[in-house]
Coordinates of C-alpha atoms in Angstrom, one line a residue:
M1 CA 83.9 105.4 -11.4
T2 CA 87.0 107.2 -10.2
S3 CA 86.9 108.5 -6.7
F4 CA 86.9 112.2 -6.1
T5 CA 86.5 114.7 -3.3
L6 CA 84.2 117.8 -3.0
H7 CA 84.7 120.6 -0.5
G8 CA 81.9 122.6 1.0
I9 CA 80.8 124.3 4.2
P10 CA 80.6 122.1 7.3
V11 CA 77.4 122.7 9.2
S12 CA 76.8 119.6 11.3
R13 CA 79.6 117.4 12.7
G14 CA 80.1 113.7 12.4
I15 CA 80.8 111.1 9.7
A16 CA 78.1 109.6 7.5
I17 CA 78.6 106.7 5.0
G18 CA 76.0 105.6 2.6
R19 CA 74.5 105.5 -0.8
A20 CA 73.5 108.7 -2.6
H21 CA 69.8 109.5 -3.0
L22 CA 69.3 112.4 -5.4
L23 CA 66.4 114.6 -5.1
A24 CA 65.5 116.2 -8.4
P25 CA 64.1 119.7 -8.0
A26 CA 60.9 120.7 -9.7
A27 CA 61.8 121.8 -13.3
L28 CA 62.8 125.4 -12.9
D29 CA 63.0 125.6 -16.7
V30 CA 59.2 125.4 -16.9
Q31 CA 57.1 125.8 -20.0
H32 CA 56.5 129.4 -21.0
Y33 CA 53.4 130.1 -23.0
L34 CA 50.6 132.7 -23.1
I35 CA 47.0 132.0 -22.2
A36 CA 44.1 133.0 -24.3
D37 CA 41.7 135.5 -22.8
D38 CA 38.9 132.9 -22.3
Q39 CA 41.4 130.6 -20.4
V40 CA 42.8 133.1 -17.9
E41 CA 40.5 132.3 -15.1
A42 CA 40.9 128.6 -15.6
E43 CA 44.6 129.0 -15.3
V44 CA 44.1 131.1 -12.2
A45 CA 42.0 128.3 -10.7
R46 CA 44.7 125.8 -11.6
L47 CA 47.3 127.7 -9.6
Q48 CA 44.9 128.3 -6.7
S49 CA 44.2 124.6 -6.6
A50 CA 47.9 123.8 -6.5
I51 CA 48.4 126.2 -3.6
A52 CA 45.5 124.7 -1.7
T53 CA 47.0 121.2 -2.3
V54 CA 50.3 122.3 -0.8
H55 CA 48.5 123.8 2.2
T56 CA 46.9 120.4 2.7
E57 CA 50.3 118.6 2.4
L58 CA 51.9 120.9 5.0
Q59 CA 49.0 120.4 7.4
A60 CA 49.2 116.6 6.9
I61 CA 53.0 116.7 7.6
W62 CA 52.4 118.9 10.7
N63 CA 49.6 116.5 12.0
T64 CA 51.9 113.5 11.7
L65 CA 55.0 115.1 13.4
P66 CA 56.3 112.6 16.0
K67 CA 56.4 113.8 19.6
D68 CA 60.2 113.6 19.6
A69 CA 60.6 115.6 16.4
P70 CA 63.0 118.6 16.8
A71 CA 61.1 121.8 17.5
E72 CA 62.8 123.5 14.5
L73 CA 60.9 121.2 12.1
G74 CA 57.4 122.2 13.2
A75 CA 58.5 125.9 13.3
F76 CA 59.8 125.8 9.8
I77 CA 56.6 124.1 8.5
D78 CA 54.7 127.0 10.1
V79 CA 57.0 129.5 8.3
H80 CA 56.3 127.8 5.0
A81 CA 52.6 127.9 5.7
L82 CA 52.9 131.6 6.4
I83 CA 54.8 132.1 3.1
L84 CA 52.2 130.1 1.2
S85 CA 49.4 132.4 2.6
D86 CA 51.2 135.6 2.0
P87 CA 49.8 137.7 -0.9
M88 CA 53.2 137.8 -2.5
I89 CA 52.8 134.1 -3.2
S90 CA 49.1 133.5 -3.1
E91 CA 47.9 136.5 -5.0
M92 CA 50.8 138.2 -7.0
P93 CA 51.2 135.2 -9.4
L94 CA 47.5 135.3 -10.0
D95 CA 47.8 139.0 -11.0
I96 CA 50.6 138.1 -13.3
I97 CA 48.4 135.5 -15.0
R98 CA 45.6 138.0 -15.4
S99 CA 47.8 141.0 -16.5
R100 CA 50.4 139.2 -18.7
H101 CA 48.5 136.1 -19.6
Y102 CA 51.4 133.9 -18.5
N103 CA 50.7 130.2 -17.8
A104 CA 50.6 129.3 -14.1
E105 CA 54.1 127.8 -13.9
W106 CA 55.7 130.8 -15.7
A107 CA 53.8 133.3 -13.5
L108 CA 54.9 131.5 -10.3
V109 CA 58.5 131.2 -11.3
T110 CA 58.5 134.9 -12.3
Q111 CA 57.3 136.0 -8.9
I112 CA 59.7 133.6 -7.0
E113 CA 62.6 134.9 -9.0
E114 CA 61.6 138.5 -8.1
L115 CA 61.4 137.7 -4.4
S116 CA 64.6 135.7 -4.4
S117 CA 66.5 138.6 -6.1
Q118 CA 65.4 140.9 -3.2
F119 CA 66.9 138.4 -0.7
E120 CA 70.2 138.4 -2.5
E121 CA 70.7 142.0 -1.3
I122 CA 70.4 141.1 2.3
E123 CA 73.6 141.5 4.3
D124 CA 72.7 139.5 7.4
A125 CA 73.6 135.9 6.8
Y126 CA 70.7 134.4 8.7
L127 CA 68.1 136.5 7.0
R128 CA 69.7 136.0 3.5
E129 CA 69.4 132.3 4.0
R130 CA 65.6 132.7 4.3
K131 CA 65.5 133.1 0.5
S132 CA 65.5 129.3 0.4
D133 CA 62.2 129.3 2.2
I134 CA 60.6 131.2 -0.7
E135 CA 62.2 128.9 -3.2
Q136 CA 61.2 125.7 -1.4
V137 CA 57.6 126.8 -1.2
G138 CA 57.7 127.6 -4.9
E139 CA 59.2 124.1 -5.5
R140 CA 56.3 122.4 -3.7
I141 CA 53.7 124.3 -5.8
L142 CA 55.5 123.6 -9.0
K143 CA 55.6 119.9 -8.2
V144 CA 51.8 119.9 -7.9
L145 CA 51.4 121.9 -11.1
T146 CA 53.7 119.7 -13.1
G147 CA 52.5 116.4 -11.5
S148 CA 56.0 115.5 -10.2
A149 CA 56.1 112.4 -8.1
S150 CA 56.4 112.8 -4.4
L151 CA 59.7 112.1 -2.6
L152 CA 58.3 109.1 -0.9
Q153 CA 57.4 107.5 -4.2
K154 CA 61.0 107.9 -5.5
V155 CA 62.5 106.0 -2.6
D156 CA 62.4 102.2 -2.6
G157 CA 63.3 100.0 0.3
D158 CA 66.8 99.2 -0.8
A159 CA 67.7 102.9 -1.7
A160 CA 66.6 104.0 1.8
V161 CA 69.2 101.9 3.5
S162 CA 72.2 104.0 4.6
M163 CA 70.8 106.8 2.5
I164 CA 72.6 110.2 2.1
V165 CA 70.3 112.8 0.6
V166 CA 71.8 114.8 -2.2
A167 CA 70.0 117.9 -3.5
H168 CA 70.4 121.4 -4.9
D169 CA 68.5 122.4 -1.7
I170 CA 66.0 120.6 0.6
S171 CA 63.3 122.0 2.7
P172 CA 62.5 120.9 6.3
A173 CA 59.1 119.6 5.1
D174 CA 60.8 117.4 2.6
M175 CA 63.2 116.2 5.3
L176 CA 60.3 115.0 7.3
Q177 CA 59.2 112.7 4.4
F178 CA 62.3 110.6 5.3
R179 CA 61.7 110.5 9.0
D180 CA 60.6 106.8 9.0
R181 CA 63.5 105.8 6.7
S182 CA 67.2 105.3 7.2
F183 CA 69.2 108.3 6.2
N184 CA 72.6 109.3 7.5
G185 CA 73.3 112.8 6.2
F186 CA 72.5 115.6 3.8
I187 CA 74.5 117.2 1.0
T188 CA 73.3 120.4 -0.8
D189 CA 74.6 122.6 -3.6
V190 CA 73.6 125.8 -1.8
G191 CA 73.2 127.0 1.7
G192 CA 75.4 128.2 4.6
Q193 CA 75.8 128.0 8.4
N194 CA 72.3 129.5 8.9
S195 CA 70.3 127.7 6.2
H196 CA 67.4 125.6 7.3
T197 CA 69.2 122.4 6.1
A198 CA 72.0 123.3 8.4
I199 CA 69.8 124.2 11.4
V200 CA 67.7 121.0 11.0
A201 CA 70.8 118.8 10.5
R202 CA 72.3 120.2 13.7
S203 CA 69.0 119.7 15.6
L204 CA 68.8 116.1 14.3
D205 CA 72.5 115.6 15.0
I206 CA 73.1 114.4 11.4
P207 CA 76.3 115.0 9.5
A208 CA 75.8 117.6 6.7
T209 CA 77.8 119.6 4.3
V210 CA 76.3 122.4 2.2
G211 CA 77.5 125.0 -0.4
L212 CA 79.0 122.3 -2.6
S213 CA 78.0 124.2 -5.8
N214 CA 77.4 121.4 -8.2
A215 CA 77.4 118.2 -6.1
S216 CA 73.9 117.2 -7.3
Q217 CA 75.2 117.2 -10.9
L218 CA 78.4 115.4 -10.2
I219 CA 77.1 112.7 -7.9
E220 CA 75.0 109.9 -9.5
Q221 CA 72.1 107.9 -7.9
G222 CA 73.5 105.1 -5.8
D223 CA 77.1 106.3 -5.5
W224 CA 78.8 105.5 -2.3
L225 CA 79.5 108.7 -0.3
I226 CA 81.3 109.7 2.8
I227 CA 80.4 113.0 4.5
D228 CA 83.1 114.3 6.8
G229 CA 80.9 116.9 8.6
D230 CA 83.8 118.3 10.6
A231 CA 85.9 119.2 7.6
G232 CA 83.0 119.9 5.1
V233 CA 84.4 117.2 2.8
V234 CA 82.4 114.7 0.7
V235 CA 84.2 111.7 -0.8
V236 CA 82.5 110.2 -3.8
D237 CA 83.0 106.5 -4.5
P238 CA 85.9 106.1 -2.0
N239 CA 88.4 103.3 -2.5
P240 CA 88.4 100.5 0.1
V241 CA 91.3 101.9 2.1
V242 CA 89.7 105.3 2.5
L243 CA 86.3 103.7 3.3
N244 CA 87.8 101.5 6.0
Q245 CA 89.6 104.5 7.6
Y246 CA 86.3 106.5 7.8
R247 CA 84.4 103.5 9.1
E248 CA 86.9 103.2 11.9
A249 CA 86.7 107.0 12.6
Q250 CA 82.9 106.7 12.5
A251 CA 82.9 103.9 15.1
R252 CA 85.2 106.0 17.4
Q253 CA 82.8 108.9 17.1
L254 CA 79.8 106.8 18.0
R255 CA 81.6 105.5 21.1
D256 CA 82.6 109.1 22.0
R257 CA 79.0 110.3 21.6
K258 CA 77.7 107.7 24.0
K259 CA 80.2 108.9 26.6
L260 CA 79.0 112.5 26.1
G261 CA 75.5 111.6 27.0
K262 CA 76.7 110.8 30.5
L263 CA 77.9 114.4 30.9
K264 CA 74.5 116.1 30.9
K265 CA 74.2 116.5 34.6
M266 CA 77.8 117.1 35.4
P267 CA 78.9 120.7 36.1
A268 CA 81.4 122.2 33.6
V269 CA 84.5 122.4 35.8
T270 CA 88.1 122.3 34.6
L271 CA 90.6 119.8 36.0
D272 CA 91.9 122.6 38.3
G273 CA 88.5 123.5 39.6
I274 CA 87.4 126.5 37.5
T275 CA 83.6 126.6 36.8
V276 CA 82.5 127.5 33.3
Q277 CA 79.0 128.5 32.3
L278 CA 77.6 126.8 29.2
L279 CA 74.6 128.5 27.6
A280 CA 72.4 127.7 24.5
N281 CA 71.6 129.8 21.4
I282 CA 68.0 129.5 20.2
E283 CA 65.7 130.9 17.5
L284 CA 62.4 129.7 18.8
P285 CA 60.8 129.2 22.3
D286 CA 60.4 125.5 21.6
D287 CA 64.2 125.2 21.3
C288 CA 64.3 125.6 25.1
S289 CA 63.5 121.9 25.5
H290 CA 66.6 120.9 23.7
A291 CA 68.7 123.3 25.8
M292 CA 67.3 121.8 29.0
E293 CA 67.9 118.3 27.8
V294 CA 71.7 118.9 27.4
G295 CA 72.0 120.7 30.7
A296 CA 72.4 124.3 29.5
H297 CA 72.7 126.8 32.3
G298 CA 70.4 129.2 30.4
I299 CA 69.9 130.8 27.1
G300 CA 72.8 133.0 26.1
L301 CA 71.2 134.2 22.8
F302 CA 67.5 134.2 21.9
R303 CA 67.4 135.6 18.4
S304 CA 64.1 137.5 18.3
E305 CA 64.2 137.8 14.5
F306 CA 62.0 134.7 14.0
L307 CA 59.0 136.6 15.4
F308 CA 59.4 139.2 12.6
L309 CA 60.3 137.0 9.7
G310 CA 56.8 135.7 9.0
H311 CA 55.4 139.2 9.4
T312 CA 58.0 141.6 8.0
N313 CA 59.3 139.5 5.1
Y314 CA 56.0 138.2 3.9
A315 CA 53.0 140.2 5.2
S316 CA 54.7 143.7 5.7
K317 CA 53.3 144.0 9.3
L318 CA 54.9 143.7 12.7
P319 CA 54.1 141.1 15.3
S320 CA 52.0 142.7 18.1
E321 CA 53.2 143.3 21.6
E322 CA 51.0 140.5 22.8
E323 CA 52.5 138.1 20.2
Q324 CA 56.0 138.9 21.2
F325 CA 55.2 138.8 24.9
A326 CA 53.6 135.4 24.6
A327 CA 56.7 134.0 22.8
Y328 CA 59.2 135.5 25.3
K329 CA 57.1 134.3 28.2
R330 CA 57.0 130.7 26.8
A331 CA 60.8 130.7 26.6
V332 CA 61.2 132.0 30.2
V333 CA 58.7 129.5 31.6
A334 CA 60.3 126.6 29.7
M335 CA 63.8 127.4 31.1
K336 CA 62.4 126.9 34.7
G337 CA 64.3 129.7 36.4
R338 CA 67.4 129.6 34.2
P339 CA 68.2 133.0 32.7
V340 CA 67.1 133.8 29.1
T341 CA 69.1 136.4 27.2
I342 CA 66.9 138.0 24.5
R343 CA 68.6 140.0 21.8
T344 CA 66.5 142.8 20.4
L345 CA 65.7 142.8 16.7
D346 CA 68.8 142.4 14.5
I347 CA 67.4 143.4 11.1
G348 CA 67.9 146.5 9.0
S349 CA 67.9 148.5 5.7
D350 CA 69.2 145.4 4.0
K351 CA 65.7 143.9 4.6
P352 CA 63.5 146.8 5.7
I353 CA 60.3 146.4 7.6
D354 CA 58.6 148.6 5.0
E355 CA 59.0 147.0 1.6
D356 CA 58.7 150.4 0.0
E357 CA 61.6 151.8 1.9
Q358 CA 64.7 152.4 -0.1
T359 CA 67.5 149.9 0.8
S360 CA 71.1 150.8 1.5
L361 CA 73.7 150.7 -1.2
N362 CA 76.0 148.9 1.2
P363 CA 73.8 147.0 3.7
A364 CA 76.7 145.7 5.8
L365 CA 77.4 149.4 6.7
G366 CA 73.9 150.6 6.6
L367 CA 70.9 151.0 8.9
R368 CA 70.8 147.7 10.7
A369 CA 70.2 146.2 14.2
I370 CA 70.2 149.0 16.9
R371 CA 70.6 151.7 14.3
Y372 CA 67.4 150.5 12.7
C373 CA 65.6 150.1 16.0
L374 CA 66.5 153.7 17.1
A375 CA 65.3 154.9 13.7
E376 CA 61.9 153.1 14.3
P377 CA 61.2 154.0 18.0
Q378 CA 57.6 152.8 18.0
M379 CA 58.6 149.3 16.8
F380 CA 61.5 149.2 19.3
M381 CA 59.4 150.4 22.2
T382 CA 56.9 147.6 21.4
Q383 CA 59.6 145.0 21.6
L384 CA 61.1 146.4 24.8
R385 CA 57.7 146.4 26.6
A386 CA 57.1 142.8 25.5
I387 CA 60.5 141.7 26.8
L388 CA 60.1 143.6 30.1
R389 CA 56.6 142.1 30.6
A390 CA 58.0 138.6 30.2
S391 CA 60.7 139.4 32.8
A392 CA 58.0 139.1 35.5
F393 CA 57.8 135.4 34.8
G394 CA 61.5 134.5 35.1
P395 CA 65.0 135.9 34.8
I396 CA 65.6 137.7 31.5
K397 CA 68.7 139.6 30.3
L398 CA 68.2 142.2 27.6
L399 CA 70.9 142.2 24.8
I400 CA 71.4 145.0 22.3
P401 CA 73.2 144.3 19.0
M402 CA 75.6 146.3 17.0
L403 CA 76.2 149.2 19.4
S404 CA 79.3 151.2 18.6
H405 CA 78.6 154.9 19.7
A406 CA 78.1 156.5 23.1
F407 CA 74.9 158.2 21.9
E408 CA 73.5 154.8 20.8
I409 CA 74.1 153.5 24.3
Q410 CA 72.5 156.5 25.9
Q411 CA 69.5 156.5 23.5
T412 CA 68.9 152.8 24.1
L413 CA 69.1 153.0 27.8
S414 CA 66.7 156.0 27.7
M415 CA 64.2 154.1 25.7
I416 CA 64.4 151.1 28.1
E417 CA 63.6 153.5 30.9
Q418 CA 60.7 155.0 28.9
A419 CA 59.3 151.5 28.3
K420 CA 59.6 150.8 32.1
A421 CA 57.7 154.0 32.8
Q422 CA 54.9 153.1 30.5
L423 CA 54.5 149.7 32.2
R424 CA 54.5 151.4 35.6
V425 CA 51.7 153.7 34.5
A426 CA 49.8 150.7 33.2
R427 CA 50.5 148.8 36.4
I428 CA 52.1 145.9 34.6
K429 CA 54.7 143.9 36.5
F430 CA 58.3 143.6 35.2
D431 CA 61.8 143.1 36.5
N432 CA 62.9 146.7 37.3
E433 CA 66.5 145.5 37.7
I434 CA 66.6 143.6 34.4
P435 CA 70.3 143.3 33.3
V436 CA 71.1 145.2 30.0
G437 CA 74.0 144.1 27.9
A438 CA 75.7 144.8 24.6
M439 CA 76.9 142.7 21.7
I440 CA 80.6 143.3 20.9
E441 CA 80.6 142.6 17.2
V442 CA 82.1 145.7 15.7
P443 CA 85.9 146.4 16.1
A444 CA 85.1 149.9 17.2
A445 CA 83.1 148.5 20.1
A446 CA 86.0 146.3 21.2
L447 CA 88.5 149.2 20.9
A448 CA 86.2 151.5 22.9
L449 CA 85.3 148.9 25.6
P450 CA 85.5 151.2 28.6
M451 CA 82.5 153.1 27.3
F452 CA 80.5 149.8 27.4
L453 CA 81.9 148.7 30.7
E454 CA 80.7 151.9 32.3
H455 CA 77.1 151.5 31.2
M456 CA 76.4 147.8 30.6
D457 CA 75.7 145.0 33.0
F458 CA 77.2 142.3 30.8
L459 CA 78.7 141.8 27.3
S460 CA 78.4 139.2 24.6
V461 CA 80.8 138.8 21.8
G462 CA 79.3 138.0 18.4
T463 CA 82.4 136.4 16.8
N464 CA 80.7 135.9 13.4
D465 CA 80.3 139.6 12.7
L466 CA 83.4 140.6 14.6
I467 CA 85.5 138.4 12.3
Q468 CA 83.6 139.6 9.3
Y469 CA 84.0 143.3 10.1
T470 CA 87.6 143.0 11.3
L471 CA 88.7 141.2 8.1
A472 CA 86.3 143.0 5.7
I473 CA 85.2 139.6 4.5
D474 CA 81.7 138.3 3.7
R475 CA 81.9 134.8 5.1
V476 CA 79.1 133.5 2.8
D477 CA 80.8 134.9 -0.4
H478 CA 82.5 131.8 -1.9
E479 CA 85.2 133.9 -3.6
V480 CA 86.6 135.2 -0.3
A481 CA 85.2 132.7 2.3
H482 CA 88.6 131.0 2.5
L483 CA 90.0 134.3 4.0
Y484 CA 87.4 134.1 6.9
D485 CA 89.7 133.1 9.7
P486 CA 88.8 133.1 13.4
L487 CA 92.5 132.6 14.2
H488 CA 93.6 135.7 12.5
P489 CA 95.9 137.5 15.0
A490 CA 93.8 140.7 14.8
V491 CA 90.7 138.8 15.8
L492 CA 92.5 137.0 18.7
H493 CA 93.9 140.2 20.0
L494 CA 90.4 141.9 20.0
L495 CA 89.0 138.9 21.9
S496 CA 91.8 138.7 24.4
M497 CA 91.6 142.4 25.1
T498 CA 87.8 142.2 25.6
F499 CA 88.1 139.2 28.0
S500 CA 90.9 140.8 30.0
M501 CA 89.2 144.2 30.4
C502 CA 85.9 142.6 31.4
A503 CA 87.6 140.5 34.0
K504 CA 89.3 143.6 35.5
A505 CA 86.0 145.5 35.6
G506 CA 84.1 142.6 37.0
V507 CA 81.6 142.6 34.0
P508 CA 80.5 139.2 32.8
V509 CA 81.3 138.4 29.2
S510 CA 80.3 135.5 27.0
V511 CA 80.9 134.4 23.4
C512 CA 77.7 133.5 21.4
G513 CA 79.2 133.2 17.9
E514 CA 80.3 130.1 16.1
M515 CA 83.6 130.1 17.9
A516 CA 81.9 129.2 21.2
G517 CA 80.7 125.9 19.8
D518 CA 83.9 124.9 17.9
I519 CA 85.6 122.3 20.1
R520 CA 88.9 123.0 18.3
L521 CA 88.9 126.5 19.9
T522 CA 87.5 125.7 23.3
R523 CA 90.8 125.4 25.1
L524 CA 92.1 128.5 23.3
L525 CA 89.2 130.5 24.5
L526 CA 89.5 129.1 28.0
G527 CA 93.2 130.1 28.1
M528 CA 92.3 133.6 26.9
G529 CA 90.0 134.0 29.9
L530 CA 86.5 133.2 28.6
R531 CA 84.2 131.6 31.2
E532 CA 80.8 131.8 29.5
F533 CA 80.2 129.9 26.2
S534 CA 76.9 130.1 24.3
M535 CA 76.2 127.8 21.4
H536 CA 73.7 125.6 19.6
P537 CA 72.4 123.0 22.1
S538 CA 73.8 120.1 19.9
Q539 CA 77.3 121.4 20.5
L540 CA 77.2 121.8 24.2
L541 CA 78.1 118.4 25.5
A542 CA 81.2 118.2 23.2
V543 CA 82.4 121.6 24.5
K544 CA 81.7 120.4 28.0
Y545 CA 83.9 117.4 27.5
E546 CA 86.8 119.7 26.4
I547 CA 86.3 121.8 29.5
L548 CA 86.3 118.8 31.8
N549 CA 89.6 117.7 30.4
S550 CA 91.3 121.1 30.4
D551 CA 93.8 122.4 33.0
L552 CA 93.9 126.2 32.9
S553 CA 97.3 126.2 34.8
A554 CA 98.8 124.6 31.7
L555 CA 96.6 126.3 29.1
T556 CA 97.1 129.9 30.1
P557 CA 100.9 130.2 29.6
K558 CA 100.7 128.4 26.3
T559 CA 97.8 130.7 25.2
R560 CA 99.9 133.7 26.0
R561 CA 102.6 132.4 23.7
I562 CA 100.0 131.9 20.9
M563 CA 99.0 135.6 21.3
R564 CA 102.6 136.5 20.4
L565 CA 102.4 134.6 17.0
Y566 CA 101.4 136.2 13.7
E567 CA 102.1 133.5 11.1
P568 CA 98.7 131.7 10.4
R569 CA 100.2 128.2 10.2
A570 CA 102.1 128.6 13.4
I571 CA 99.0 129.8 15.2
A572 CA 96.9 126.9 13.8
E573 CA 99.5 124.4 14.9
A574 CA 99.8 125.9 18.3
V575 CA 96.0 125.9 18.8
E576 CA 95.9 122.2 17.8
Q577 CA 98.6 121.4 20.3
L578 CA 96.5 122.8 23.1
R579 CA 94.1 119.9 22.6
S580 CA 96.9 117.4 23.5
L581 CA 97.5 118.9 26.9

């Protein structure tokens, strides 16, 4: 077979070399036929039995989770169990069987397609990726209905050696079925930076590339594959020269990783003595253990959306104040005195809390994040009280997303004071001096920074959205994704201006977007004045290594010269040269 190369989205760094193991999805082109009146309830019972079987499977997987399994895996299984129990999955297909007389497979696929189409309209990248959860749960039910063999039955001993999983998509629960076998990486046709495949691959520290479109159709069972997780490249049936080059690069990476493990307890200090704070981004309280293991100074971004996903997306009800409080408290206690920055709910009209609510025609510019929270004061007040209550158990910083107007700042601060007043009346303890910060992720916020510096205790730059809004590009839209450029001069100038003004005002500023965890940009950000980086825990030690080998006295003047460049290639080359200093 002739060697060829596929290009996708890099989501977990490193090099993987091995044989392809294809996971065939349950047949989406299921049989479509109508059920006779006297067979309807039997067909309903068949679907109910399949759903019960999947419940049993998920419980069995959960019960056999190894103690050292990443926290994300157990959490995702919980999410799938919630989806499976939701009436939209457990009851609506049954209604379709009864009302339309569809066979069980047809009814299930009809409902899954309806739910998936709703997720397609979601603007937020993280939430849009949750569509895959619905589809993966549907796949598991379909496999039971159609009698498909389990994944474990498809893998023999030889195939499991140096295995690279190739699939249209793969669920965390399916990943667990390979935990006792040798697999080096994952390749999927779909997905993005925030897909579960990406999150789990990063937590397992396994190379992965997603968004390859038709890789599962082009790659054949047993093909030799190379995953270059840094470049998002997959080489199929490489020639001996290319294979040897990647084997040497892989060996170098393994040696480098062993060295990184020795940095866990070392402070992040540049060669010329400048201390840098390294923080972790998390989605779940259990992620704190990983953050502590790699020596994070604290949590720079706790995305609170996960608490709402199982409720708002599937059961149309909010998590209670007690549920939220318990989760926030767990994170604070787990961090043992290190600060936890909790971002308030970043969800909106693109995926409304009320499923009957009309969605925006342009969700990217609609009622999302703080706009949504201010429009739903009861919901917002519940979350604020829960966060404030948790602050009695350890240091918490309160982070507000998508602020851009003075009145939004004023209303938000007023509601925080109201929440404090309510807790005082109830004689519930909280940190009265809890720091309140704002996300800088809209160009208007960066350009009107003095307004934020006057009222906020700290700022955090969300580079993902800042780039997206500055360049008017949806980074998960394959047709324009190549234009998504963190090194665009407009983006760099907004960042540089933000860091400079914060330094002059004495207001702490961090970056919590993907740029913070990209080691190719670490020295650039240092040279621009950034002193707080927040990233996925798996990226922290590599960033620390860059910091330990950086000399700001040499970086700063060269960074200033980069800021005067406008030609993309020249900027990219100059940034790369910073790593050789």
